[in-house]
CSV table of C-alpha atoms in Angstrom, one decimal:
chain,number,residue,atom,x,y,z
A,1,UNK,CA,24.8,36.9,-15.9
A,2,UNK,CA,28.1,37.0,-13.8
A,3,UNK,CA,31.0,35.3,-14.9
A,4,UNK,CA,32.4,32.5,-13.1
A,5,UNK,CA,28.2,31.3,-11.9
A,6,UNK,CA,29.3,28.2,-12.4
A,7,UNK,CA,31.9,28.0,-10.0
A,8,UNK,CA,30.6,30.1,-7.2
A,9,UNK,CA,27.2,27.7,-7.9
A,10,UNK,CA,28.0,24.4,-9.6
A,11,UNK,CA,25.5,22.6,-8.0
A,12,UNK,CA,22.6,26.0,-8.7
A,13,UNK,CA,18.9,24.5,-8.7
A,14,UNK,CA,16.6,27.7,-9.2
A,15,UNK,CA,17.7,31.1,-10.7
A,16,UNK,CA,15.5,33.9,-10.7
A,17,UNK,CA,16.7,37.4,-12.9
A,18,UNK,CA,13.4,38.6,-13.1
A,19,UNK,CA,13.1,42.6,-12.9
A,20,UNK,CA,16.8,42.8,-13.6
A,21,UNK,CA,17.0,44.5,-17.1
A,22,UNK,CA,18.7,42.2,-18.5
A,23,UNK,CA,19.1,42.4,-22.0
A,24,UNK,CA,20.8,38.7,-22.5
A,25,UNK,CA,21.8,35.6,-21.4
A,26,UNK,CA,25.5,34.8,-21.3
A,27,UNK,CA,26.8,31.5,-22.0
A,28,UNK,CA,27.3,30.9,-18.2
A,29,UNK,CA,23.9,29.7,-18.3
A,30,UNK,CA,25.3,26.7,-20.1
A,31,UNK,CA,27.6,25.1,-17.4
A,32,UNK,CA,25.1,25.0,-14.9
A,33,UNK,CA,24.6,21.2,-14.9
A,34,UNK,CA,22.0,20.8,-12.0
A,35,UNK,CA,19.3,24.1,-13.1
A,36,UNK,CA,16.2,22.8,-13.5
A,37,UNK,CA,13.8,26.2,-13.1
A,38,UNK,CA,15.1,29.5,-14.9
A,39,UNK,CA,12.8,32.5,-14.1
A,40,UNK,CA,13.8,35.7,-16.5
A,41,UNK,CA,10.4,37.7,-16.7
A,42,UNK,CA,10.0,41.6,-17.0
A,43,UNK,CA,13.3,42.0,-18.4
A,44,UNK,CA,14.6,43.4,-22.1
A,45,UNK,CA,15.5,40.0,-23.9
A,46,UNK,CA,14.0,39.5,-26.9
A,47,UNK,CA,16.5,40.7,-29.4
A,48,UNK,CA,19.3,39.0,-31.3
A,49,UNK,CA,21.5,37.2,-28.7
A,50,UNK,CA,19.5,36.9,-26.4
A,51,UNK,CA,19.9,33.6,-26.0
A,52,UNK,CA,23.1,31.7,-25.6
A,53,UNK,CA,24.1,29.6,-28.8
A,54,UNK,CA,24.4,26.0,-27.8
A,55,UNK,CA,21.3,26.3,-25.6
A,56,UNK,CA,19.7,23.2,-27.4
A,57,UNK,CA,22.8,21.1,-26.8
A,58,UNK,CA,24.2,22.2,-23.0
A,59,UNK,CA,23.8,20.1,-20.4
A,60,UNK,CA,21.1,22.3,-19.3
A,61,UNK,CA,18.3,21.3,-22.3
A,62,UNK,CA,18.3,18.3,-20.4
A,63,UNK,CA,17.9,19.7,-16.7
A,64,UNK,CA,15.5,22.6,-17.5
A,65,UNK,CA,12.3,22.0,-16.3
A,66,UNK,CA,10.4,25.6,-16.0
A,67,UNK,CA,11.1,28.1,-17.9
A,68,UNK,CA,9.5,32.0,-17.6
A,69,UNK,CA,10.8,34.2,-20.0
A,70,UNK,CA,7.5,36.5,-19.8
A,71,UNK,CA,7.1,40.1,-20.2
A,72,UNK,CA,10.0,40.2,-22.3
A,73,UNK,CA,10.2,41.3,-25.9
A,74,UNK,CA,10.3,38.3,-28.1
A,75,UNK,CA,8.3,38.5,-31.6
A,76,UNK,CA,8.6,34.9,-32.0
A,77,UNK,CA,9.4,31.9,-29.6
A,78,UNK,CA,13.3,31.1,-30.0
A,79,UNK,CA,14.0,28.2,-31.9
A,80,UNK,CA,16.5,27.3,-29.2
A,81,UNK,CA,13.8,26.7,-26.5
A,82,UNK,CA,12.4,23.8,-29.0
A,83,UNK,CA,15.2,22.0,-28.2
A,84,UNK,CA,14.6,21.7,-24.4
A,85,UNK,CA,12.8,18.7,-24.3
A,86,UNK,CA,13.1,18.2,-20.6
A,87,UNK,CA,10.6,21.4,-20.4
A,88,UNK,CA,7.7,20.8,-18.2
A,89,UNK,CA,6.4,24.2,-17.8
A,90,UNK,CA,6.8,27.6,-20.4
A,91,UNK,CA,5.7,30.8,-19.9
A,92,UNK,CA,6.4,33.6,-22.7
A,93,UNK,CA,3.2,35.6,-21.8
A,94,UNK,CA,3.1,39.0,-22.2
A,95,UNK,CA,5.2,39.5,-25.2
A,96,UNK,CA,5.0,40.5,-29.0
A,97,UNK,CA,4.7,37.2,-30.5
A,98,UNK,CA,2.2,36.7,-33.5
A,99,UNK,CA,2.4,33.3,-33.8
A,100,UNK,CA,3.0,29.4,-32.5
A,101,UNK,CA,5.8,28.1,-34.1
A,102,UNK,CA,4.6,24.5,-35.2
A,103,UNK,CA,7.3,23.0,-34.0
A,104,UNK,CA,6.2,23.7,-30.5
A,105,UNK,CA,4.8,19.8,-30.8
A,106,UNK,CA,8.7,19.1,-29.8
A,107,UNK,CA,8.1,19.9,-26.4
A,108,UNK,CA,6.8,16.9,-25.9
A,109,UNK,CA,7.1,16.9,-22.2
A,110,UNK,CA,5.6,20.3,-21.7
A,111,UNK,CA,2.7,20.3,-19.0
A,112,UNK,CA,1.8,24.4,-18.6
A,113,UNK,CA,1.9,27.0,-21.7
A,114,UNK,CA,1.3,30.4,-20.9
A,115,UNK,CA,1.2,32.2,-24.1
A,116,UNK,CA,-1.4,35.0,-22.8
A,117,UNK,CA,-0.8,38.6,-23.5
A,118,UNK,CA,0.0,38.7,-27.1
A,119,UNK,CA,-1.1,39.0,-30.5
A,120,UNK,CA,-1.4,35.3,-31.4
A,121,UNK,CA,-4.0,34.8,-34.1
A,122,UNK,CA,-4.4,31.5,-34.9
A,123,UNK,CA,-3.7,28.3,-33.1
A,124,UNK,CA,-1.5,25.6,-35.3
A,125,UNK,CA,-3.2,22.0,-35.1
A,126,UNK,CA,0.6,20.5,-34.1
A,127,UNK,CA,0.1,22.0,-30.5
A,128,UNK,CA,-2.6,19.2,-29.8
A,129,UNK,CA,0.5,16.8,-30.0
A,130,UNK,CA,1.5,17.6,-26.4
A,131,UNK,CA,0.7,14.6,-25.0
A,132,UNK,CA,1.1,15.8,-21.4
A,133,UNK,CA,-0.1,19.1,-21.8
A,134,UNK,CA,-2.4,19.9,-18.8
A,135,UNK,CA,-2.7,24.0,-18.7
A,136,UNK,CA,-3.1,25.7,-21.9
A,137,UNK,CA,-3.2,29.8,-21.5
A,138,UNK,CA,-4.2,31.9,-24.6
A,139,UNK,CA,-6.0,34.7,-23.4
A,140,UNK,CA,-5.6,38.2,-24.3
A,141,UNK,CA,-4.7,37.2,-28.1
A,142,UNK,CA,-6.1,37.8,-31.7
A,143,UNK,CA,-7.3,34.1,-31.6
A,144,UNK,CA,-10.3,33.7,-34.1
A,145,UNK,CA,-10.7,30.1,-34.4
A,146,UNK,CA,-10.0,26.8,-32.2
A,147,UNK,CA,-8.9,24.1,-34.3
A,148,UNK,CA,-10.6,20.9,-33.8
A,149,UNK,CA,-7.5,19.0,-33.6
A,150,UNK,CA,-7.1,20.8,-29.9
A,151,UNK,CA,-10.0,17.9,-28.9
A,152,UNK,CA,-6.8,15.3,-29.0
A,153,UNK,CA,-5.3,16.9,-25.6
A,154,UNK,CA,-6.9,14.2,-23.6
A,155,UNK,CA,-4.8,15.3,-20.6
A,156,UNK,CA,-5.8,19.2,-20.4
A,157,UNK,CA,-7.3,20.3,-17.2
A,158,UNK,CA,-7.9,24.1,-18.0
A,159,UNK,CA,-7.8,26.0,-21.4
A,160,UNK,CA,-8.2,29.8,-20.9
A,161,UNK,CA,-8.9,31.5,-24.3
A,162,UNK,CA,-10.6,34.8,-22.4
A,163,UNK,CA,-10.4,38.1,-24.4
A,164,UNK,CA,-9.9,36.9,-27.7
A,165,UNK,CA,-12.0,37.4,-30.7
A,166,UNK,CA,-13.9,33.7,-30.9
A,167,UNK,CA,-17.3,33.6,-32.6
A,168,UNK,CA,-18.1,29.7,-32.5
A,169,UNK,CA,-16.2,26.3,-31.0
A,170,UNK,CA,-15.3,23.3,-33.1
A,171,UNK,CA,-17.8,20.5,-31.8
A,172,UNK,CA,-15.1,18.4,-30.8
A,173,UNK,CA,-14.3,20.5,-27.8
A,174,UNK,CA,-16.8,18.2,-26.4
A,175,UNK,CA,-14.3,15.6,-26.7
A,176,UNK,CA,-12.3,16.8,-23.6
A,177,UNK,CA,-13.5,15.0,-20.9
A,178,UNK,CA,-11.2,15.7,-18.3
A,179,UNK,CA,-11.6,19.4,-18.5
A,180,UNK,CA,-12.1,21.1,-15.5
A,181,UNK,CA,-12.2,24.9,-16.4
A,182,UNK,CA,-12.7,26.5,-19.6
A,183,UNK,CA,-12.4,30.6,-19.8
A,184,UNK,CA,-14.3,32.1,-22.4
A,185,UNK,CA,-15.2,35.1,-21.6
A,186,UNK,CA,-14.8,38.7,-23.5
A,187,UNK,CA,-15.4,37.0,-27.0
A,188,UNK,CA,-17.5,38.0,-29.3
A,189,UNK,CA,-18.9,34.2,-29.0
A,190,UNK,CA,-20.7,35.1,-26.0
A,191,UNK,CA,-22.8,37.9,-27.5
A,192,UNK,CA,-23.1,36.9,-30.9
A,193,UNK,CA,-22.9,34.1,-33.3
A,194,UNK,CA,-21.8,34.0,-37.2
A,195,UNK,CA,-24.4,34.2,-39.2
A,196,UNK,CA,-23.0,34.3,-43.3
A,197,UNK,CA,-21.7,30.5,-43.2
A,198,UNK,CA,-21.2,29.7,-47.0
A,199,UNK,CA,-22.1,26.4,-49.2
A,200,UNK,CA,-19.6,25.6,-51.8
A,201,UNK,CA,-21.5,22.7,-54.1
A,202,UNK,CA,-19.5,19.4,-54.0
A,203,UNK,CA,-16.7,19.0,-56.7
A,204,UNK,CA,-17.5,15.7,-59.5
A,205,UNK,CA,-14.5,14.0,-57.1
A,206,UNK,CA,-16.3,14.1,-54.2
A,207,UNK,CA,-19.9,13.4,-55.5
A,208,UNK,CA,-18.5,10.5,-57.1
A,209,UNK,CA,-16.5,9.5,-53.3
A,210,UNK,CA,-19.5,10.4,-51.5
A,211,UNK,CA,-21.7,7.4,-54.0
A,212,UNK,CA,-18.7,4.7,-53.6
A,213,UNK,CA,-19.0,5.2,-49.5
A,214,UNK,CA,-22.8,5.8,-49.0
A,215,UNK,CA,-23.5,2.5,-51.6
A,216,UNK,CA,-20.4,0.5,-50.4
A,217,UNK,CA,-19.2,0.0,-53.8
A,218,UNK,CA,-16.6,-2.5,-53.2
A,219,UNK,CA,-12.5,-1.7,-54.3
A,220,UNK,CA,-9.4,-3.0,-53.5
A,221,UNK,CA,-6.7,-0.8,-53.2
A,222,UNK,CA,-5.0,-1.6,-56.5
A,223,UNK,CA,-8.2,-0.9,-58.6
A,224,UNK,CA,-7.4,2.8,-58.0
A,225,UNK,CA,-4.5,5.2,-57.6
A,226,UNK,CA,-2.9,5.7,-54.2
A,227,UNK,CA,-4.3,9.5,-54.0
A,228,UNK,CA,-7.8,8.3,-54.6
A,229,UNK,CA,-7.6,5.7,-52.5
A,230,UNK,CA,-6.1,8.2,-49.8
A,231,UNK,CA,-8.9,10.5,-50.7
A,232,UNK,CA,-11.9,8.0,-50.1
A,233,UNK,CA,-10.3,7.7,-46.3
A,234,UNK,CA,-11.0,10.8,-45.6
A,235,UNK,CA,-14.6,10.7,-45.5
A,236,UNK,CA,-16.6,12.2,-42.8
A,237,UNK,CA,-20.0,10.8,-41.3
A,238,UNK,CA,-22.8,13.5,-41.8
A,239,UNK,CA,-23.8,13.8,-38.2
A,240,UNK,CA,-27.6,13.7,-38.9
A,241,UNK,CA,-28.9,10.6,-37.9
A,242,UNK,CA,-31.7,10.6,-40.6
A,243,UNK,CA,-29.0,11.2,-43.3
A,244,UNK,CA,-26.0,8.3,-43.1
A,245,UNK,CA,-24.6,10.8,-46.1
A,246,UNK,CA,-20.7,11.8,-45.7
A,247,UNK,CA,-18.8,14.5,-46.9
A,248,UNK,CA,-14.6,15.3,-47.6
A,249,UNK,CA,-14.5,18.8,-48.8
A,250,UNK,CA,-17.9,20.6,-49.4
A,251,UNK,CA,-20.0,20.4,-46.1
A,252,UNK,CA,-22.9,23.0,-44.6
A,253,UNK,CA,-21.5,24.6,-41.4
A,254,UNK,CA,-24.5,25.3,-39.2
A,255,UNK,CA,-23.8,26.9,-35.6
A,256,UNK,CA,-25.8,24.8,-32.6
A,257,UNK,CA,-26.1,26.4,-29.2
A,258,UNK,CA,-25.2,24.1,-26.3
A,259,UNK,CA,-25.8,24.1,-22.3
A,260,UNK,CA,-23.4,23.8,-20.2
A,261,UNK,CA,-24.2,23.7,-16.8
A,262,UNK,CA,-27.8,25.0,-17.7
A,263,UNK,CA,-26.8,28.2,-17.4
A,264,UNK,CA,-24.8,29.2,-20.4
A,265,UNK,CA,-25.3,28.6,-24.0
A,266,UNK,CA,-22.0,27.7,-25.6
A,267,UNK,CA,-22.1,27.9,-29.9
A,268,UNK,CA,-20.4,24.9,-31.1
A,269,UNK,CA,-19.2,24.8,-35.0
A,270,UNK,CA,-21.5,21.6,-36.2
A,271,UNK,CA,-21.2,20.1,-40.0
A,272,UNK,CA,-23.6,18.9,-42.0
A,273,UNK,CA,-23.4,17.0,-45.4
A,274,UNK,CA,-25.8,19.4,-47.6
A,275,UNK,CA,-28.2,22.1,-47.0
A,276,UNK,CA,-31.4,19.4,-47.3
A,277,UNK,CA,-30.1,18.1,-44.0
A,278,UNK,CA,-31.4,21.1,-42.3
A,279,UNK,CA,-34.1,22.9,-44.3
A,280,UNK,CA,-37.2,23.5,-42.8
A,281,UNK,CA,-39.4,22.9,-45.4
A,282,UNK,CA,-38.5,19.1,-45.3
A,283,UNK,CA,-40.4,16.9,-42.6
A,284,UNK,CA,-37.7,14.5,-42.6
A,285,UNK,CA,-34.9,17.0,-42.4
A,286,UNK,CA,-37.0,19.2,-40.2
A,287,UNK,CA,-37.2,16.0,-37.8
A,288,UNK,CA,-33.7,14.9,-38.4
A,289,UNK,CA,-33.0,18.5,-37.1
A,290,UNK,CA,-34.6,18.2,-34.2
A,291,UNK,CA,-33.0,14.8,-33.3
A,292,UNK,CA,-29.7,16.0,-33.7
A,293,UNK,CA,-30.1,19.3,-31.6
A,294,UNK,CA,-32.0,16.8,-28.8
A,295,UNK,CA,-28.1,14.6,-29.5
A,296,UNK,CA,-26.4,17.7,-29.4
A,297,UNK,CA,-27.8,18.8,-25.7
A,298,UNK,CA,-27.6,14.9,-24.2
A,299,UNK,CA,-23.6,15.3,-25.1
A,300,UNK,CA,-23.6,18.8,-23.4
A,301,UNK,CA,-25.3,17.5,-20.4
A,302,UNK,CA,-22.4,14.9,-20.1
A,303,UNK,CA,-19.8,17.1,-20.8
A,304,UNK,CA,-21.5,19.2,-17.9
A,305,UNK,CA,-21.0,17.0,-15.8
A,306,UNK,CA,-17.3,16.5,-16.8
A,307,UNK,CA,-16.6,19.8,-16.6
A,308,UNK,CA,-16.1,21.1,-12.8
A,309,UNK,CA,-15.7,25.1,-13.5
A,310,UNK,CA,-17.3,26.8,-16.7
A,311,UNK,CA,-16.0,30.8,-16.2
A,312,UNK,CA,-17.6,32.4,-19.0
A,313,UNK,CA,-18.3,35.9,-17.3
């Protein structure tokens, strides 16, 4: 950037070096008091210096508000940018990152995230603290699994995941009610469904924490240590209404096919407490089946209704 910005532009709103080559950011940047959007795409940043040091204390982590730093050259997203708390919109799409920094939960005010175009594989449960988050783009990534903490983004509007490598979604993506348009399409979820899901028998821990909840053995908090006690909070309704079992650690993972919009069939990751819950050859498991497939397609057909735009082809 020029020298002297500041001073030919102290009261500069929107700057936009997009196409420009540029390799860095000076520390001009920094006295710019009033910027509030910063567009830098299709440049050569990425490497070290890139990035002015001091960016998370200047003036401007406060003013920033958009930030678009895509098709650049970053492997991973700048510590500094975690410090702008004032962001309301990122883009870093179309670079070499391979992961989500944790600490992206920071951005507390964010609204858009455009991380599409990259080789992101998995998704870290901290990005479902955004509290504001409304647009979440992830497509054309190495994504092979949703985490079901992403259900807690009770504000997202769209979450575009196209042309990644998805076989199944957590059940709780149900949860999003005021999604309007979910991308799916160019998974492998769409033509094919996993089919080897493993059953790891239930440790003496948990068949013993699974007897104290399903009997209601009473305890007071001082009859056990703190982990147990900790441990015994963590149980998990078995979903099958015939069963009133739960589970912590050791659980049946079952794939259930879902409407949406009776047209497409979503899979939807769905947990059981042991196999019996869903073999065939019991009557009362059979029918316990049954009921919680008919369950499973009432909740589709409200989040149908919820959901204004399904683009899955």
């Amino acid at each position: 950037l020029p020298a002297g910005l500041s001073q030919w532009f102290p009261a500069l709103e929107v700057l936009d070096v997009s196409g420009t080559g540029l390799a860095e950011v000076g520390a001009e940047l920094l006295s710019l008091p009033c910027l509030h959007t910063l567009l830098a795409k299709n440049n050569r940043l990425g490497g070290p210096g890139s990035l002015p040091k001091g960016l998370g204390q200047a003036p401007l982590a406060r003013s920033l508000r958009v930030l678009n730093l895509s098709g650049n050259r970053f492997a991973e997203v700048p510590p500094a940018l975690l410090q702008l708390r004032g962001l309301r919109s990122l883009s870093l799409g179309g670079n070499r990152l391979h992961s989500i920094p944790p600490d992206i939960q920071e951005l507390r005010s964010l609204e858009f995230l455009y991380l599409g175009g990259n080789f992101i594989a998995s998704i870290p449960p901290e990005l479902a603290k955004l509290p504001s988050l409304k647009y979440l783009v992830l497509c054309d990534n190495k994504i092979q699994s949703i985490p079901p903490q992403l259900a807690q983004l009770h504000s997202l509007r769209s979450l575009s995941l196209h042309n990644n490598l998805l076989t199944y979604l957590p059940r709780e993506i149900l949860n999003l009610v005021h999604l309007e348009e979910l991308s799916l399409r160019g998974n492998p979820l769409v033509v094919r469904f996993v089919r080897d899901l493993t059953y790891n028998p239930p440790s003496l821990q948990e068949l013993a924490g699974r007897t104290v909840k399903t009997r209601n053995v009473p305890y007071a908090p001082s009859d056990l240590p703190e982990n147990l006690v900790r441990y015994l909070s963590l149980a998990s309704n078995c979903p099958n209404p015939k069963c009133g079992g739960v589970y912590f650690d050791s659980c049946v993972r079952q794939i259930k096919f879902v409407d949406f919009c009776g047209k497409y069939r979503l899979p939807l990751m769905h947990y059981l407490c042991s196999p019996e819950c869903s073999s065939p050859f019991s009557s009362a498991s059979q029918s316990s089946t049954s009921q919680s497939e008919s369950d499973s397609e009432d909740e589709a057909s409200v989040a149908a209704h919820r959901m204004q735009k399904v683009l899955l082809g």
